[in-house]
Coordinates of N, CA and C in Angstrom, one line a residue:
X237 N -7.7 12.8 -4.1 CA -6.5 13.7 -4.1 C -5.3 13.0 -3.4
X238 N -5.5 12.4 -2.1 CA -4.5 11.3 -1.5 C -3.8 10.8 -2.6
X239 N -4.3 9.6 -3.5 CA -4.6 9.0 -4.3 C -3.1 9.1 -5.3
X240 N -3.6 11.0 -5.7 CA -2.8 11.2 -6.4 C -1.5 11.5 -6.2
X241 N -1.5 12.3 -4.8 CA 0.0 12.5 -4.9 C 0.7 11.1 -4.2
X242 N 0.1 10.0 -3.9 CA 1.3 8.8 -3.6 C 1.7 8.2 -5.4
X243 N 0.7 8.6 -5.9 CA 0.8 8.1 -7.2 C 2.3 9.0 -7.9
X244 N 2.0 10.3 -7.8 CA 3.0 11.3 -8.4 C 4.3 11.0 -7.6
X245 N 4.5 10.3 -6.1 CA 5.4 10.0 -5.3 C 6.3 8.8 -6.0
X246 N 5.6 8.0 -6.5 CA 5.6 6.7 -6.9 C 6.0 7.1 -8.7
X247 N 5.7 7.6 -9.5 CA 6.3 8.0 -10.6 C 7.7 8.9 -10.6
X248 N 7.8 9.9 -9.6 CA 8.8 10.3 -9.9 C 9.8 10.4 -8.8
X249 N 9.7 8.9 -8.0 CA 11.2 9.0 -7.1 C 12.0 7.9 -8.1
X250 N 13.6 7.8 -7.3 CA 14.3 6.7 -8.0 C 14.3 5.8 -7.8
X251 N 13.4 5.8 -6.4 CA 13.6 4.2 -6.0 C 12.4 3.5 -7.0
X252 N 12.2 2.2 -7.5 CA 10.5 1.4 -8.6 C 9.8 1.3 -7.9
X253 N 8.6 1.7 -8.0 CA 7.4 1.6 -7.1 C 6.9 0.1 -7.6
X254 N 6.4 -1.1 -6.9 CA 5.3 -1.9 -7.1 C 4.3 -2.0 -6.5
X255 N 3.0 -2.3 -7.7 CA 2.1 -2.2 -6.7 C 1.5 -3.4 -6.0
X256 N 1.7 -3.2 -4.5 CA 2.0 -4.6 -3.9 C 1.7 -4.3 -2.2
X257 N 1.0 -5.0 -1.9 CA 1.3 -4.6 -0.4 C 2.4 -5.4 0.4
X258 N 3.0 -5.2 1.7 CA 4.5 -5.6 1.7 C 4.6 -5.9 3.8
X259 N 4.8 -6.9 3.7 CA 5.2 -7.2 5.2 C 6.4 -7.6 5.0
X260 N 6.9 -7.2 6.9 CA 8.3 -8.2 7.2 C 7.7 -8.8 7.9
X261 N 8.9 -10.3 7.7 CA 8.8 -11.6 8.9 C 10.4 -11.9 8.7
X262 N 10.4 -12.0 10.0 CA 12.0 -12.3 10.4 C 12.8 -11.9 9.2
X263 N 13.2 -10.6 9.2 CA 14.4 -9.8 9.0 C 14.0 -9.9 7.0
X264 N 13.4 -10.1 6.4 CA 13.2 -10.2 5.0 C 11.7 -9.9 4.6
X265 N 11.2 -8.9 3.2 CA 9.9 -8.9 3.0 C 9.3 -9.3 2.1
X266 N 7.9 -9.8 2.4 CA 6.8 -10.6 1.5 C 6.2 -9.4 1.2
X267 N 6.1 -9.8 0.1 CA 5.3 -8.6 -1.3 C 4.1 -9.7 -1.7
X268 N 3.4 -8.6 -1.6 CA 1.7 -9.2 -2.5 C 1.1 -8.0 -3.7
X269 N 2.0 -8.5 -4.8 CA 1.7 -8.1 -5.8 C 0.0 -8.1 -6.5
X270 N -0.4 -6.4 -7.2 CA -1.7 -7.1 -7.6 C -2.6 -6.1 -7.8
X271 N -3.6 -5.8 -8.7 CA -4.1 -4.8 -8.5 C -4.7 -4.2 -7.8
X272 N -5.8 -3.2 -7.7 CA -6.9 -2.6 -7.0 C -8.1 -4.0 -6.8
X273 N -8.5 -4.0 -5.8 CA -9.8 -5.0 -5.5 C -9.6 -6.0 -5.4
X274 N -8.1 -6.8 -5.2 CA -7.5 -8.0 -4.9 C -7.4 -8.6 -3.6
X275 N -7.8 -7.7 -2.7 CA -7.7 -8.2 -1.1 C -6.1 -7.6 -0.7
X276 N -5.1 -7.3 -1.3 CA -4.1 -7.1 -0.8 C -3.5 -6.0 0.7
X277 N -4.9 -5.2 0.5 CA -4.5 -4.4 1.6 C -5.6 -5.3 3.2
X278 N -6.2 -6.2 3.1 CA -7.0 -7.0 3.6 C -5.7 -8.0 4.2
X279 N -5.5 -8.5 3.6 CA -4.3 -9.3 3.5 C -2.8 -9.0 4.6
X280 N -2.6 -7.7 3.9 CA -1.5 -7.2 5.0 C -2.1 -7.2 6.4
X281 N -3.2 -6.2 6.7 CA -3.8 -5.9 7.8 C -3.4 -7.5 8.6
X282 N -4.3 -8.6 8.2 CA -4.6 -9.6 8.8 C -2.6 -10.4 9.1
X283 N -1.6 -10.4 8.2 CA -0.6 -10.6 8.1 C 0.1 -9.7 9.8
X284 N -0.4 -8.7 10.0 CA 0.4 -7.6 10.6 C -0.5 -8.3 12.4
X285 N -1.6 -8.2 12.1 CA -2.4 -9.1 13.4 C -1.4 -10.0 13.9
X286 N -1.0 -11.0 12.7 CA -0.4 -12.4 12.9 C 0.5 -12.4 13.4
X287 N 1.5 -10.9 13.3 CA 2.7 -10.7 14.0 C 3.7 -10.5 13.3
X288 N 3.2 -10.3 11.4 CA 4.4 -8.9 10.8 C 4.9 -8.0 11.4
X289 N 5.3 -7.4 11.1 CA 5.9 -5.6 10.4 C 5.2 -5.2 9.4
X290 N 4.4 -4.3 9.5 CA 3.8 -3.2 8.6 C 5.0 -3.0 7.9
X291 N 5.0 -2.9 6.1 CA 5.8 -1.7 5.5 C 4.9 -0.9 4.4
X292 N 4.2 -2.1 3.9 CA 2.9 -1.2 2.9 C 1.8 -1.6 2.9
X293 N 0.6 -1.3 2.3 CA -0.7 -1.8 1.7 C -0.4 -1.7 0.5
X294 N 0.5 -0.6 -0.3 CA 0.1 0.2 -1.8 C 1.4 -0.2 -2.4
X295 N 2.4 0.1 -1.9 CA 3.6 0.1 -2.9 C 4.5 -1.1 -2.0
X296 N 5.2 -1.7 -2.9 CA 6.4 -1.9 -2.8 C 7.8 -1.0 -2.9
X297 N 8.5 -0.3 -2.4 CA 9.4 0.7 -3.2 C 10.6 0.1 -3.4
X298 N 11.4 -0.5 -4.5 CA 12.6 -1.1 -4.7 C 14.0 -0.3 -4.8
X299 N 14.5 -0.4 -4.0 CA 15.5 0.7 -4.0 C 16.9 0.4 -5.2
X300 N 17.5 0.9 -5.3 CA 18.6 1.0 -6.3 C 19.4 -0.7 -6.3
X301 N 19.6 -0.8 -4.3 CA 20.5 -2.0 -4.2 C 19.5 -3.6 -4.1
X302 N 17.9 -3.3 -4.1 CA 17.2 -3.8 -4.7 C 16.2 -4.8 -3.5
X303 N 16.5 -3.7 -2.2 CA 15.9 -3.8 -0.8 C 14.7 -3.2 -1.2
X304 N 13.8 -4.3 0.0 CA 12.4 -3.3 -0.2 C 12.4 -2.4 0.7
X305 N 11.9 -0.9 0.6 CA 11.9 -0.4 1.6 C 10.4 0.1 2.0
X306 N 10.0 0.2 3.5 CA 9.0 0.5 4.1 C 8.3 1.9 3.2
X307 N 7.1 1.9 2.7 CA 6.6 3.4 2.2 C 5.2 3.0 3.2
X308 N 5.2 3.5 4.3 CA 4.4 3.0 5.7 C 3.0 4.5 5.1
X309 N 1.6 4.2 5.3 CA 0.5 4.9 5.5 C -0.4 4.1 6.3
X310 N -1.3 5.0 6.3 CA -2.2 4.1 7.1 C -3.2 3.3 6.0
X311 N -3.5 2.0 6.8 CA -3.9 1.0 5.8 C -5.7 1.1 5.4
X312 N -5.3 0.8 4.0 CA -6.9 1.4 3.3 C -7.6 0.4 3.2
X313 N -8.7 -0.2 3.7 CA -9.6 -1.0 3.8 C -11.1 -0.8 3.4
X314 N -11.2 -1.7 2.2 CA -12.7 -1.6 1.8 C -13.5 -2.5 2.2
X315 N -14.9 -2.1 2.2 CA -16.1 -3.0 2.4 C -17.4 -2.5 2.0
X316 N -18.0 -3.6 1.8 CA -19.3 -3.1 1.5 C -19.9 -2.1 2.1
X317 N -19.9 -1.7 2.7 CA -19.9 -0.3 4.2 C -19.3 1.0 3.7
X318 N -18.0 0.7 2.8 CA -17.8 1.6 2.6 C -16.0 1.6 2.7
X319 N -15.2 2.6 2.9 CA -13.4 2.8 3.4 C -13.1 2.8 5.0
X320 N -12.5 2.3 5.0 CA -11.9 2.8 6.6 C -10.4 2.6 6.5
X321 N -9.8 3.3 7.5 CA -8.4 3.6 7.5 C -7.9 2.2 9.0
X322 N -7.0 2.1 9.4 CA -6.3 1.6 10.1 C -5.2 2.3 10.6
X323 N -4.7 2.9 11.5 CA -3.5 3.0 11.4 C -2.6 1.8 12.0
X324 N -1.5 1.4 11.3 CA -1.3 0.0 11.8 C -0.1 0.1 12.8
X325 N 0.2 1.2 13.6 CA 1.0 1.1 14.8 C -0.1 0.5 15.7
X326 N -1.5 0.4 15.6 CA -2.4 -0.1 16.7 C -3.0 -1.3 17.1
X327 N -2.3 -2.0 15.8 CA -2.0 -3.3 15.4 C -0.8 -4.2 15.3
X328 N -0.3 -3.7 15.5 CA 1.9 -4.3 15.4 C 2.6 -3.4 14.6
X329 N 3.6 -4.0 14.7 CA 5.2 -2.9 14.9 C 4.8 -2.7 12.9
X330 N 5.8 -1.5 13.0 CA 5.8 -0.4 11.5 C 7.4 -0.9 11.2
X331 N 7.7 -1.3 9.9 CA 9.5 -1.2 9.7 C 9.8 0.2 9.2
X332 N 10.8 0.4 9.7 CA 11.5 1.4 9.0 C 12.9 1.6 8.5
X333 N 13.3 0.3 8.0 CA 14.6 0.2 7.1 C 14.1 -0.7 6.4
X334 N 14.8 -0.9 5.1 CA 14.8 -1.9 3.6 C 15.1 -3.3 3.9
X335 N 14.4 -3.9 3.5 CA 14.8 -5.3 3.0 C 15.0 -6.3 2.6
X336 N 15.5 -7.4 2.7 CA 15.9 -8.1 1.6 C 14.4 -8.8 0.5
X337 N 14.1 -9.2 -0.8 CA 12.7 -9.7 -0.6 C 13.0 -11.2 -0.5
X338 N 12.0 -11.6 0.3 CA 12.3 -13.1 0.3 C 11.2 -13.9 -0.3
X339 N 10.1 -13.3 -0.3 CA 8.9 -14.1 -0.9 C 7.7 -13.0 -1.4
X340 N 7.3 -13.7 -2.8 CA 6.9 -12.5 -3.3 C 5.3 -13.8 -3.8
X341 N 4.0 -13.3 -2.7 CA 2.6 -14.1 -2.8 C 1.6 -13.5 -4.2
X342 N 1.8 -13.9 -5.3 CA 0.5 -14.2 -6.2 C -0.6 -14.4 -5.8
X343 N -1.9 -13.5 -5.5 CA -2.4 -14.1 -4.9 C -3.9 -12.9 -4.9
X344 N -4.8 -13.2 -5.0 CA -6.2 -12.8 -4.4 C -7.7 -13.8 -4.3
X345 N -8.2 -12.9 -3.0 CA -8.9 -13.6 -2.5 C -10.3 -13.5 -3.4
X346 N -11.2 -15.1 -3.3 CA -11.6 -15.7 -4.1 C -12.9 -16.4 -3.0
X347 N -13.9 -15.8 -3.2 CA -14.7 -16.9 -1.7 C -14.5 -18.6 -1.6
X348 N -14.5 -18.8 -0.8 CA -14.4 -20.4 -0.8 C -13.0 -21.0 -1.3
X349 N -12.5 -20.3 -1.7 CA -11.5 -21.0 -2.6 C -10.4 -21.3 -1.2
X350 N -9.6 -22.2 -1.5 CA -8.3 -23.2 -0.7 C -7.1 -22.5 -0.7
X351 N -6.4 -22.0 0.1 CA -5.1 -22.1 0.1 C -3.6 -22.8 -0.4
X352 N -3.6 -22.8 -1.8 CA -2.6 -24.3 -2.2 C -1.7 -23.5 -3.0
X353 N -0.8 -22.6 -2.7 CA 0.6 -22.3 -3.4 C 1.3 -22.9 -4.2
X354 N 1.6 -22.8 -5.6 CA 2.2 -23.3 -6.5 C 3.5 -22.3 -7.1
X355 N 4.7 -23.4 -7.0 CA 5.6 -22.4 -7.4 C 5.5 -21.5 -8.5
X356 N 6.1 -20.6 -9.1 CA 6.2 -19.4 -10.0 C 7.4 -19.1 -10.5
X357 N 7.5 -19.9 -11.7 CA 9.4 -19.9 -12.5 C 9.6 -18.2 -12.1
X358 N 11.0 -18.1 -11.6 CA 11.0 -16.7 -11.7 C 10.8 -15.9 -13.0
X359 N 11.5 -16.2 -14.2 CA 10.6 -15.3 -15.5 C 9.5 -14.9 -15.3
X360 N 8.2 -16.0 -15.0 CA 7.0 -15.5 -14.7 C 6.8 -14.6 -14.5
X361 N 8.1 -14.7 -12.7 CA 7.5 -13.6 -11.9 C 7.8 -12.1 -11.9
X362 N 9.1 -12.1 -12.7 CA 9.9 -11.2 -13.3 C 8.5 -10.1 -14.3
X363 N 7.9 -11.2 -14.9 CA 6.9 -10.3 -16.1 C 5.9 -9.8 -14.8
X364 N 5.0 -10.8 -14.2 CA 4.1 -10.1 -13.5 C 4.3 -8.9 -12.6
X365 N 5.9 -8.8 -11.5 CA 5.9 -8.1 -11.0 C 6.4 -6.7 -12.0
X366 N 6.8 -7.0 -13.1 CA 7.1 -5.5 -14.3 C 5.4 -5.2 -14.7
X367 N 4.7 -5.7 -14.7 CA 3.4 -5.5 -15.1 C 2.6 -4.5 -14.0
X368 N 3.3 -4.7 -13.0 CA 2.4 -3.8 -11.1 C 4.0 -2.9 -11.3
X369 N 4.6 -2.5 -11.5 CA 5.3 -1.8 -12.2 C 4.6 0.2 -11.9
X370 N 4.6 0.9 -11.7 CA 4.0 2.0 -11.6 C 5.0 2.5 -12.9
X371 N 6.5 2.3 -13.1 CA 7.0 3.1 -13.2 C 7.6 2.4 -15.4
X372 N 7.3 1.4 -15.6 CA 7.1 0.2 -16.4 C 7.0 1.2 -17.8
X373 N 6.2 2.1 -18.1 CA 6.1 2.7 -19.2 C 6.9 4.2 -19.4
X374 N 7.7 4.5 -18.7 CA 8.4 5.7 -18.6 C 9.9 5.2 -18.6
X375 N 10.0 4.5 -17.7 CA 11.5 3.8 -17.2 C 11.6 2.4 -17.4
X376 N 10.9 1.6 -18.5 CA 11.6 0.3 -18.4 C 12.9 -0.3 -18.2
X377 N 13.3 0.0 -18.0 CA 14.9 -0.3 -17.9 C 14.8 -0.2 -16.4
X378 N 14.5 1.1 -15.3 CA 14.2 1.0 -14.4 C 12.9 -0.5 -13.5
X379 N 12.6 -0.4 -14.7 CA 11.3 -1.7 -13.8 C 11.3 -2.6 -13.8
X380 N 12.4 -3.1 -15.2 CA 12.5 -4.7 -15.7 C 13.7 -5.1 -14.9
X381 N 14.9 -4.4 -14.1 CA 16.2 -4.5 -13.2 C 15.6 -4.6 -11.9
X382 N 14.7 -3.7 -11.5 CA 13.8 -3.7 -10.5 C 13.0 -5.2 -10.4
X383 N 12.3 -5.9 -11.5 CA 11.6 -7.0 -11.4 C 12.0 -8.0 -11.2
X384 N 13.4 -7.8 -12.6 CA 14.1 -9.3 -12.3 C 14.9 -9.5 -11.1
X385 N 15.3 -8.5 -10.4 CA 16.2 -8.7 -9.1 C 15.5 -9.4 -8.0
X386 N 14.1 -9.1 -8.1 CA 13.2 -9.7 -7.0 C 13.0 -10.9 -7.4
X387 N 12.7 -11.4 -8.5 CA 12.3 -12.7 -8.9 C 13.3 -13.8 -8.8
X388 N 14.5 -13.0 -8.8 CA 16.3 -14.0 -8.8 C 16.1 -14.4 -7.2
X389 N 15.7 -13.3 -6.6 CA 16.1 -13.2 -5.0 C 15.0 -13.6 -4.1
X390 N 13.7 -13.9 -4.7 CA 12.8 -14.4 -3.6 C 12.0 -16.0 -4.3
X391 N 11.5 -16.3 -3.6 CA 10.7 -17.2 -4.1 C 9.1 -17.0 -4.1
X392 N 8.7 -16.8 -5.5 CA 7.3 -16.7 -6.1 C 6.5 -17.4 -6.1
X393 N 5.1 -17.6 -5.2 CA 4.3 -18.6 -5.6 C 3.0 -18.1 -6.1
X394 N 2.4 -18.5 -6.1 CA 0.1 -18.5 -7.0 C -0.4 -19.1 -6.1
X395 N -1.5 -18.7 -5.8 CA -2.6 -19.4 -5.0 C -3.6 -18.6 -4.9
X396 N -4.8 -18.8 -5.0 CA -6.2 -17.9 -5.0 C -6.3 -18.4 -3.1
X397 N -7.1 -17.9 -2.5 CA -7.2 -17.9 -1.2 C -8.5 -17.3 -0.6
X398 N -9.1 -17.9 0.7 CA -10.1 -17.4 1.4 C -10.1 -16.3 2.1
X399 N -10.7 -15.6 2.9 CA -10.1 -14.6 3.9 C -8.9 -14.3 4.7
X400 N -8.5 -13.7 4.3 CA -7.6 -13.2 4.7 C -7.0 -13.4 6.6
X401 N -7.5 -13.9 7.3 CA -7.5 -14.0 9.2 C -7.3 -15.5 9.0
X402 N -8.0 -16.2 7.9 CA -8.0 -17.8 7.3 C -6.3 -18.1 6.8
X403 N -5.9 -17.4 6.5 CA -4.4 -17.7 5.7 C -3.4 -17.1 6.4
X404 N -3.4 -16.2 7.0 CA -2.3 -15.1 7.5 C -1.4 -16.0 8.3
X405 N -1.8 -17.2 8.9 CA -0.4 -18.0 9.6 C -0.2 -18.7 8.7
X406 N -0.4 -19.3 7.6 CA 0.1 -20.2 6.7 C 0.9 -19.5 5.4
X407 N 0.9 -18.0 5.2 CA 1.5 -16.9 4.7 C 2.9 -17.2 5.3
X408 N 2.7 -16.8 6.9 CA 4.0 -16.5 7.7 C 5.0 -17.8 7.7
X409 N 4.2 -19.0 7.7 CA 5.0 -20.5 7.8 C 5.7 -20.8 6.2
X410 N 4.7 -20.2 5.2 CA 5.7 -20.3 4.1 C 6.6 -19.5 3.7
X411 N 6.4 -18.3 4.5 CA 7.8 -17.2 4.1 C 9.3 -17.8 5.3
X412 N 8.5 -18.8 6.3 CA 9.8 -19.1 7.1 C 10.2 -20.3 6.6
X413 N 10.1 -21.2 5.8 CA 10.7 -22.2 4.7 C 11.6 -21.8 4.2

């Protein structure tokens, strides 16, 4: 039921929803675009330890002037065990204004696999982030302005990755480049 109404939240505001989970680091936000079962909400959690700003696990929300803005819940964590929640004020600071995007991570976790980032022409990243798109089959026009603005304005890379507590400082060192 949750589920649905962030979904219904996410279909019918103005601002584009992507589906992405979303930290600040120094004044600008890294988006991890990507589906369900990708590590992404794994990912933030460990990002936010490291000494982000929480702004999502689930959505990116792109606003009109093409800031990301915080759509803050508490963070959903799966495991073999089963769901757990987080609330992530108990873990480091929550943003609560928009931000510029500066870096937008390709990326899920993969056992064993290495940390090696490879750029991402923005076109690419323009298609992929229209693809996590919530809003992509109702509003194109809304999601393809929304995609390509991010992709002009941040820099996109790929990398499959290990656990998530394994990478979370080497995340933060490439978004400060």
């Amino acid at each position: 039921m949750l589920f649905r109404s962030h979904l219904s939240v996410a279909l019918h505001a103005d601002d584009v929803f992507v589906h992405a989970g979303v930290v600040a680091w120094q004044g600008a936000a890294i988006l991890v675009p990507g589906r369900s079962h990708t590590g992404k909400s794994t990912l933030v959690e460990a990002l936010v330890r490291a000494g982000a700003t929480y702004c999502s696990d689930e959505y990116a929300r792109v606003t009109a002037e093409g800031s990301i803005a915080p759509y803050a819940r508490p963070i959903q964590l799966r495991s073999d065990s089963g769901r757990r929640t987080v609330d992530a004020t108990t873990i480091g600071a929550v943003a609560h204004h928009p931000l510029p995007p500066s870096l937008v991570l390709f990326t899920r976790f993969v056992s064993g696999a290495s940390f090696d980032p490879e750029p991402v022409l923005p076109a690419a990243a323009a298609l992929e982030l229209y693809d996590n798109t919530v809003v992509a089959e109702v509003r194109p026009d809304d999601a393809t302005s929304a995609a390509a603005h991010i992709a002009r304005t941040a820099t996109a890379v790929r990398t499959e990755r290990p656990n998530a507590e394994e990478v979370a400082a080497a995340v933060l060192e490439l978004a400060t480049r």
